[in-house]
PDB file of C-alpha atoms and ligand atoms in Angstrom:
ATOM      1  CA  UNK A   4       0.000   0.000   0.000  1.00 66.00           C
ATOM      2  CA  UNK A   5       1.026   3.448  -0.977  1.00 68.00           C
ATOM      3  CA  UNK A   6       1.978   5.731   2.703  1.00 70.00           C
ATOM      4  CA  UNK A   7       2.980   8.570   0.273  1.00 87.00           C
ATOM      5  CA  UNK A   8      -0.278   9.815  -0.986  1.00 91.00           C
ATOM      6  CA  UNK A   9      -2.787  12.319   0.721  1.00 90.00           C
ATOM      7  CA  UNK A  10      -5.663  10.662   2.306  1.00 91.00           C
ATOM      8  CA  UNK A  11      -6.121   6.787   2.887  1.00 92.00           C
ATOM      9  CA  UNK A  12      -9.636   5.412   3.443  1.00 95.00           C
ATOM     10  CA  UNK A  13      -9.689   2.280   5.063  1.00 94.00           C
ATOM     11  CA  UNK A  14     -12.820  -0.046   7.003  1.00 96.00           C
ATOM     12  CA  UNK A  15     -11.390  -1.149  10.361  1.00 95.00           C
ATOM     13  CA  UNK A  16     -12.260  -4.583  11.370  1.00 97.00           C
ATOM     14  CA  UNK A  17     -14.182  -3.906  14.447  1.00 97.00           C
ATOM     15  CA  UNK A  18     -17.916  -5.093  14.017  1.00 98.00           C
ATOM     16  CA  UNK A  19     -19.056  -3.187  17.056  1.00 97.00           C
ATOM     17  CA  UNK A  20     -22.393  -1.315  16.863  1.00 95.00           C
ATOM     18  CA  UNK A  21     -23.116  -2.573  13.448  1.00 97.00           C
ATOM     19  CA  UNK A  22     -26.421  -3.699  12.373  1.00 98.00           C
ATOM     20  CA  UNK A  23     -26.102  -7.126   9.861  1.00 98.00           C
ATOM     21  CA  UNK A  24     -28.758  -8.357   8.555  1.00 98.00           C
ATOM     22  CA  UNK A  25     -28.082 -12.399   6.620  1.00 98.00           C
ATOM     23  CA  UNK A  26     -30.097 -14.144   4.239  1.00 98.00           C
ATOM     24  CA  UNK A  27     -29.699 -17.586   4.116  1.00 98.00           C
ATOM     25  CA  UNK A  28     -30.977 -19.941   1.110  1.00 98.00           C
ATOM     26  CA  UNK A  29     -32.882 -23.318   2.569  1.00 98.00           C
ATOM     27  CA  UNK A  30     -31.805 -25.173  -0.313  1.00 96.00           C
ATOM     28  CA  UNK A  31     -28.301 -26.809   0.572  1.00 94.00           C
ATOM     29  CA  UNK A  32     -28.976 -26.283   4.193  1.00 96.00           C
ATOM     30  CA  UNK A  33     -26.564 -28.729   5.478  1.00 94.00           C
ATOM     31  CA  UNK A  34     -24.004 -26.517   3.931  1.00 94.00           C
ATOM     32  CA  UNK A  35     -25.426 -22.598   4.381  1.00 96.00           C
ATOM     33  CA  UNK A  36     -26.099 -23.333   7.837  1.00 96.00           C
ATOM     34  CA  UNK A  37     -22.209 -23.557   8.253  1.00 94.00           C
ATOM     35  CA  UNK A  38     -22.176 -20.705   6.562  1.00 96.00           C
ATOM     36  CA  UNK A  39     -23.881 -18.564   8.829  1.00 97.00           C
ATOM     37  CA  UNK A  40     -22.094 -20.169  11.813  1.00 96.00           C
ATOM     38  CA  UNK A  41     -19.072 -19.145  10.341  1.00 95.00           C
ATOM     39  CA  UNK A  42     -20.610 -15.676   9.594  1.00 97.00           C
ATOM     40  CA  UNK A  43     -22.084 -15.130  13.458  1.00 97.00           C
ATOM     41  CA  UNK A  44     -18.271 -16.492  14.482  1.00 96.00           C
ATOM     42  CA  UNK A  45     -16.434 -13.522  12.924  1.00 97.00           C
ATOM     43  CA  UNK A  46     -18.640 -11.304  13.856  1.00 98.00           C
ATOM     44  CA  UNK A  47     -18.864 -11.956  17.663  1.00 98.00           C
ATOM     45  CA  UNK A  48     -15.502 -12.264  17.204  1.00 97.00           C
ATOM     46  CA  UNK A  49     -14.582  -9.067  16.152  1.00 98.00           C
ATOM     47  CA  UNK A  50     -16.855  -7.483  18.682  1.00 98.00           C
ATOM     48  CA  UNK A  51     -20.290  -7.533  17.263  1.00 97.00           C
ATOM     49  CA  UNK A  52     -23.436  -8.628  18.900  1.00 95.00           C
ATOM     50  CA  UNK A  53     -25.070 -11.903  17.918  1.00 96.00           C
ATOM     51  CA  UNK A  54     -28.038 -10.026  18.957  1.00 94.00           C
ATOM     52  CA  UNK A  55     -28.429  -7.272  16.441  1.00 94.00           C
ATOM     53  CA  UNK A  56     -27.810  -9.843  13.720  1.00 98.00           C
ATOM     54  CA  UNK A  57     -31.074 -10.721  11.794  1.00 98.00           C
ATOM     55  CA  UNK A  58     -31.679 -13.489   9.838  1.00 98.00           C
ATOM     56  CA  UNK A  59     -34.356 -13.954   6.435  1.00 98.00           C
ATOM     57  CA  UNK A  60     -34.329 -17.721   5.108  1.00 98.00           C
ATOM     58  CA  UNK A  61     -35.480 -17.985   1.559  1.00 98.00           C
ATOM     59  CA  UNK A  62     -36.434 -21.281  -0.444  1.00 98.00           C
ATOM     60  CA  UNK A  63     -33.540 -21.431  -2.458  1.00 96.00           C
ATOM     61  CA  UNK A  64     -30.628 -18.724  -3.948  1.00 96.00           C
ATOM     62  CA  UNK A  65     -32.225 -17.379  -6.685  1.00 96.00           C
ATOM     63  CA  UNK A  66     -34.597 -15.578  -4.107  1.00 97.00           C
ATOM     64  CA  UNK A  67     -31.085 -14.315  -1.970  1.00 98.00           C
ATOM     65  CA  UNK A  68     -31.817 -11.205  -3.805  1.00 98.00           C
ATOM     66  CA  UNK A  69     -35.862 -10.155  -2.959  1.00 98.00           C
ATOM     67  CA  UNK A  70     -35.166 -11.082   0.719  1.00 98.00           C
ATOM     68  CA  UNK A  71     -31.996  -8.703   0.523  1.00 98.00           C
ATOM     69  CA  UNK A  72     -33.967  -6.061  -1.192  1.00 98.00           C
ATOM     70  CA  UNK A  73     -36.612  -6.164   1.241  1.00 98.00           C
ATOM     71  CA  UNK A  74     -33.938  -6.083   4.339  1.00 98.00           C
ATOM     72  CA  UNK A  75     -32.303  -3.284   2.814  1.00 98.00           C
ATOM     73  CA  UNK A  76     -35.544  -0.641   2.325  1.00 98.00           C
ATOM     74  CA  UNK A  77     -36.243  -1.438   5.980  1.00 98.00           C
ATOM     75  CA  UNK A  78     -33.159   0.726   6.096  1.00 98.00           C
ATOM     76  CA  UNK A  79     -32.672  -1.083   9.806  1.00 98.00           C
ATOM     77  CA  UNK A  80     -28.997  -2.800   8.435  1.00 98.00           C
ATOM     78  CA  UNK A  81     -25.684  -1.352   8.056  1.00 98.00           C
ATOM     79  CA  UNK A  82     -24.914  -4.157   5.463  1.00 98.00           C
ATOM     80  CA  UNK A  83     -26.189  -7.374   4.630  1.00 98.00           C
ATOM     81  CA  UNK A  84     -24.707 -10.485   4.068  1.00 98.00           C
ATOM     82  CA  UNK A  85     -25.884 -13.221   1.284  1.00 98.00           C
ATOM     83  CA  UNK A  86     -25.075 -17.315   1.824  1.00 98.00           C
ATOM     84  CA  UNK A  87     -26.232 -19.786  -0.032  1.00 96.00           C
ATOM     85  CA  UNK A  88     -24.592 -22.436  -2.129  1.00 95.00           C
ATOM     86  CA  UNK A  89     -25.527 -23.874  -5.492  1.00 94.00           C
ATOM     87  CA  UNK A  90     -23.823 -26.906  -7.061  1.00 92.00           C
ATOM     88  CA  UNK A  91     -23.668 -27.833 -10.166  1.00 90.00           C
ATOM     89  CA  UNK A  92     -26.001 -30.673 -11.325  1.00 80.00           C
ATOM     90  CA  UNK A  93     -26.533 -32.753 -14.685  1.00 68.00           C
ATOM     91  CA  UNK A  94     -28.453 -29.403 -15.999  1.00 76.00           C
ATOM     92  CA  UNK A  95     -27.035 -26.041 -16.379  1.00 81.00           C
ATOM     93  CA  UNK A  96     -29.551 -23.960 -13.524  1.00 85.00           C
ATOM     94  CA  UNK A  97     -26.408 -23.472 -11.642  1.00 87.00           C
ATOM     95  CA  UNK A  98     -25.099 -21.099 -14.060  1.00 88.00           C
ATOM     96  CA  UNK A  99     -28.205 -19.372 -14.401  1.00 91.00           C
ATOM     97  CA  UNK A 100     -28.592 -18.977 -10.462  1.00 92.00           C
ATOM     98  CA  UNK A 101     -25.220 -17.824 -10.094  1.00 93.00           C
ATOM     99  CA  UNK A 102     -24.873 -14.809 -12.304  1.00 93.00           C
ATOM    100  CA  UNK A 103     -28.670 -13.805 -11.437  1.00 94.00           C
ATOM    101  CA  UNK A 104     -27.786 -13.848  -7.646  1.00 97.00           C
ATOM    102  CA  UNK A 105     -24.207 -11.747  -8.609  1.00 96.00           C
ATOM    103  CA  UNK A 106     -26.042  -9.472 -10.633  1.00 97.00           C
ATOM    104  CA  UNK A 107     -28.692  -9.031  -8.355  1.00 98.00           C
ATOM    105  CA  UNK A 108     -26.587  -8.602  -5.475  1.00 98.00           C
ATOM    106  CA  UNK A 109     -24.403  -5.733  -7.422  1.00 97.00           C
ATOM    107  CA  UNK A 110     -26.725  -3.282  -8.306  1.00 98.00           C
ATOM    108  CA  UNK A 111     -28.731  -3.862  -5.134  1.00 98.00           C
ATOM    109  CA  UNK A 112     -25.586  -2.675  -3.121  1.00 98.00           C
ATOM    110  CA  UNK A 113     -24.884   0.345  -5.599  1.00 98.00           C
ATOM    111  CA  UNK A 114     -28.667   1.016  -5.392  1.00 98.00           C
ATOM    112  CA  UNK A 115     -29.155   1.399  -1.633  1.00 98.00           C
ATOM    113  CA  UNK A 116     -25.665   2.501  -0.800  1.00 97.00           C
ATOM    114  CA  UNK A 117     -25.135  -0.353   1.487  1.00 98.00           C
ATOM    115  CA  UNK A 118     -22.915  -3.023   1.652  1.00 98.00           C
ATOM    116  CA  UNK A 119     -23.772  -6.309   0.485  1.00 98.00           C
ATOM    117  CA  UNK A 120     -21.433  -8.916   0.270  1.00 98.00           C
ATOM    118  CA  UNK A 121     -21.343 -12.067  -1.238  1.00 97.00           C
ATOM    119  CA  UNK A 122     -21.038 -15.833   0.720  1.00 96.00           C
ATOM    120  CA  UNK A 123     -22.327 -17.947  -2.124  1.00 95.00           C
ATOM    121  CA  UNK A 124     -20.795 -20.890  -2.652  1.00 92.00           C
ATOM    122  CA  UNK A 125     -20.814 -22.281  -6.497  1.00 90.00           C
ATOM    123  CA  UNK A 126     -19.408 -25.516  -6.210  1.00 89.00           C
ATOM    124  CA  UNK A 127     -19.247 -28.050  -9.199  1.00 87.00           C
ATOM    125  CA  UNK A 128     -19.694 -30.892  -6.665  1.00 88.00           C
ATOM    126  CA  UNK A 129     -20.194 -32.256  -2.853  1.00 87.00           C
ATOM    127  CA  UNK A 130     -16.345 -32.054  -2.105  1.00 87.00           C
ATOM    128  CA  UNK A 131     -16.102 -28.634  -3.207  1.00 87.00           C
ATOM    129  CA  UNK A 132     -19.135 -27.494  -1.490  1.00 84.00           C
ATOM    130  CA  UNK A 133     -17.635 -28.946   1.713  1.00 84.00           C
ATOM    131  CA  UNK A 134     -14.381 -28.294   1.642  1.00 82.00           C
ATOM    132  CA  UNK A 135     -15.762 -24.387   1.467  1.00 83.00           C
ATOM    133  CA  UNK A 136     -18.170 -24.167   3.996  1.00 81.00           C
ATOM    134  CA  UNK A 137     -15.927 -24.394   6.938  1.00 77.00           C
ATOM    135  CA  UNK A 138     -13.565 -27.641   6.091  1.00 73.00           C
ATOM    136  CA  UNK A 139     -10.103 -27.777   3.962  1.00 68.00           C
ATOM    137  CA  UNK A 140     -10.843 -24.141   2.052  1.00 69.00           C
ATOM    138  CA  UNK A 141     -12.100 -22.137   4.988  1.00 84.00           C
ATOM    139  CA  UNK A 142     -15.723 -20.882   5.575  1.00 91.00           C
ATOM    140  CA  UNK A 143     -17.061 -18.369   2.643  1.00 94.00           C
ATOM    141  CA  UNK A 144     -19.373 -17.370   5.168  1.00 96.00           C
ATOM    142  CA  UNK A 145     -16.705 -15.838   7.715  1.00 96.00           C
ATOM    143  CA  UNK A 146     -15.110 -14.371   4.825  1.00 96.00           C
ATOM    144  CA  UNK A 147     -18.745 -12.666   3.772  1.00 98.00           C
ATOM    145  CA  UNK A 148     -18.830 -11.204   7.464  1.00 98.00           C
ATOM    146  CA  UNK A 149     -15.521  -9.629   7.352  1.00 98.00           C
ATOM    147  CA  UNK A 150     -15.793  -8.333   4.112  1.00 98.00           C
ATOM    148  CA  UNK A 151     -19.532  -6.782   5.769  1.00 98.00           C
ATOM    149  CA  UNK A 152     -17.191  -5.578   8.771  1.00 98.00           C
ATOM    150  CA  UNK A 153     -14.463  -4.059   6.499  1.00 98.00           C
ATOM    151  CA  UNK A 154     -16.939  -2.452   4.316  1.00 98.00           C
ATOM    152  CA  UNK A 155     -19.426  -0.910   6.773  1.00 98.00           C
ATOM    153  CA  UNK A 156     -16.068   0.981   8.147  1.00 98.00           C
ATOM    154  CA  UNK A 157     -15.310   2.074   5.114  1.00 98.00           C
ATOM    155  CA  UNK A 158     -18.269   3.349   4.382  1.00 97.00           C
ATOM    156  CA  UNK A 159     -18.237   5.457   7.451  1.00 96.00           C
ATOM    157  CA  UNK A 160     -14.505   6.570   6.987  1.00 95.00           C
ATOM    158  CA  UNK A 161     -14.930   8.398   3.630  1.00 95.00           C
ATOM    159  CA  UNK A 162     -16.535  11.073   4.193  1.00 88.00           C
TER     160      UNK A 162
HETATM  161  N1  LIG B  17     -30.980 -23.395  -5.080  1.00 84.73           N
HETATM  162  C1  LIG B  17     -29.805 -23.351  -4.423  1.00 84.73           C
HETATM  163  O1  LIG B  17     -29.622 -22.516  -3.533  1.00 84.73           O
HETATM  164  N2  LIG B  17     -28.781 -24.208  -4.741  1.00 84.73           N
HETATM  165  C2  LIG B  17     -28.889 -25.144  -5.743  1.00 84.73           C
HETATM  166  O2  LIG B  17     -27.944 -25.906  -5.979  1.00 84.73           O
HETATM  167  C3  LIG B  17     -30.123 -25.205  -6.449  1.00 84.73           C
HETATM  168  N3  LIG B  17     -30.287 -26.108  -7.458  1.00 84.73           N
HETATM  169  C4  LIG B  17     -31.436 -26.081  -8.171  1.00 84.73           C
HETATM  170  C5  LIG B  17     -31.568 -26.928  -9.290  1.00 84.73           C
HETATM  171  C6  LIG B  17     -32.709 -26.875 -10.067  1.00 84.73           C
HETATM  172  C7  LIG B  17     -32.814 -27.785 -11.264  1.00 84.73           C
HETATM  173  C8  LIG B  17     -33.750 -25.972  -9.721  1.00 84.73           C
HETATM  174  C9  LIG B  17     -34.999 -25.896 -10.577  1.00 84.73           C
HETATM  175  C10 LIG B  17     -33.645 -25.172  -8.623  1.00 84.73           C
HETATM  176  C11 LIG B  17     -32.499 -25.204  -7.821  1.00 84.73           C
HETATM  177  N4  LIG B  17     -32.351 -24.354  -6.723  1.00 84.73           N
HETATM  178  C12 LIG B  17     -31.169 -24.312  -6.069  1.00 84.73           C
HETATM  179  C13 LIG B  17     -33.491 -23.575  -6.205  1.00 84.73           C
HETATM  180  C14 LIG B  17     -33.601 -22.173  -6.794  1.00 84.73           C
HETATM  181  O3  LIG B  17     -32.603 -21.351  -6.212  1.00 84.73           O
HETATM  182  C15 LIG B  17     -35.006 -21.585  -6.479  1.00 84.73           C
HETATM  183  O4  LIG B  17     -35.225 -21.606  -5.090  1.00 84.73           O
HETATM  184  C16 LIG B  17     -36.135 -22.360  -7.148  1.00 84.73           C
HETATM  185  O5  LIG B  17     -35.886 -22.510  -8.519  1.00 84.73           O
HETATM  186  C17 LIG B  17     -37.486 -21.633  -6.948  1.00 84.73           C
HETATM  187  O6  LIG B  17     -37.470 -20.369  -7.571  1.00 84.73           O
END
């Protein structure tokens, strides 16, 4: 990083006092649920509260991004945090889901002005799916939550 320049704006990694709200897809659940444990563990672990954090379960990933819009116009959440995994099958929905839920997830972060941050895993089988939902590859839900964390700060730092 560059020390030489004028102003650096940078999101601490303190998730105290901040609102998250998580939507979780049903569909996989054995998986996303180790998602969000992994997302509640970095944030009470960089001193948030596991009781501000509210939680919207949806059928399956393609509706991640309703249930986020919906959290977000509440305007109750400093950022919100999307988990859900899809793995690839015999047809090609996967694909589909996937850059729907990106896309979706994008503009709806540009559009409110909030963070959103992604913790979908697409996985192109079982092994994958666990290996990155808390096993071998880490937990894509922790690093959803810190990237929520880092943002939020940053959002409140440039000003
Ligand atoms: N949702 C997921 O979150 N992960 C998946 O792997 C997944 N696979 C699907 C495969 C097919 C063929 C279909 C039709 C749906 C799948 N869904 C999956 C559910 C999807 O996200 C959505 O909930 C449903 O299509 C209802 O709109």
């Amino acid at each position: 990083m560059n020390k030489q320049v004028g102003q650096i704006f940078e999101g601490a990694l303190t998730a105290q006092g901040i609102k998250f709200g998580i939507v979780c897809a049903r569909f996989n659940d054995f998986f996303v649920s180790k998602l969000l444990d992994g997302a509640v563990d970095v944030i009470v672990r960089h001193g948030g509260d596991a009781a501000k954090i509210s939680v919207a379960y949806v059928p399956g990933s393609y509706e991640i991004p309703f249930a986020v819009k919906k959290m977000l116009a509440t305007k109750k959440f400093d950022a919100v945090i999307a988990l859900g995994v899809v793995i690839q099958g015999a047809t090609p929905h996967a694909g589909y889901i996937n850059s729907e839920v990106a896309k979706g997830l994008a503009q709806l972060g540009l559009e409110f002005g909030v963070p959103v941050t992604y913790g979908l895993i697409t996985a192109d089988n079982l092994d994958q799916a666990v290996e990155r939902s808390g096993c071998k590859a880490g937990n894509k839900g922790g690093d959803a939550a810190l990237a929520a964390i880092e943002m939020v700060n940053l959002t409140r730092s440039i000003k």
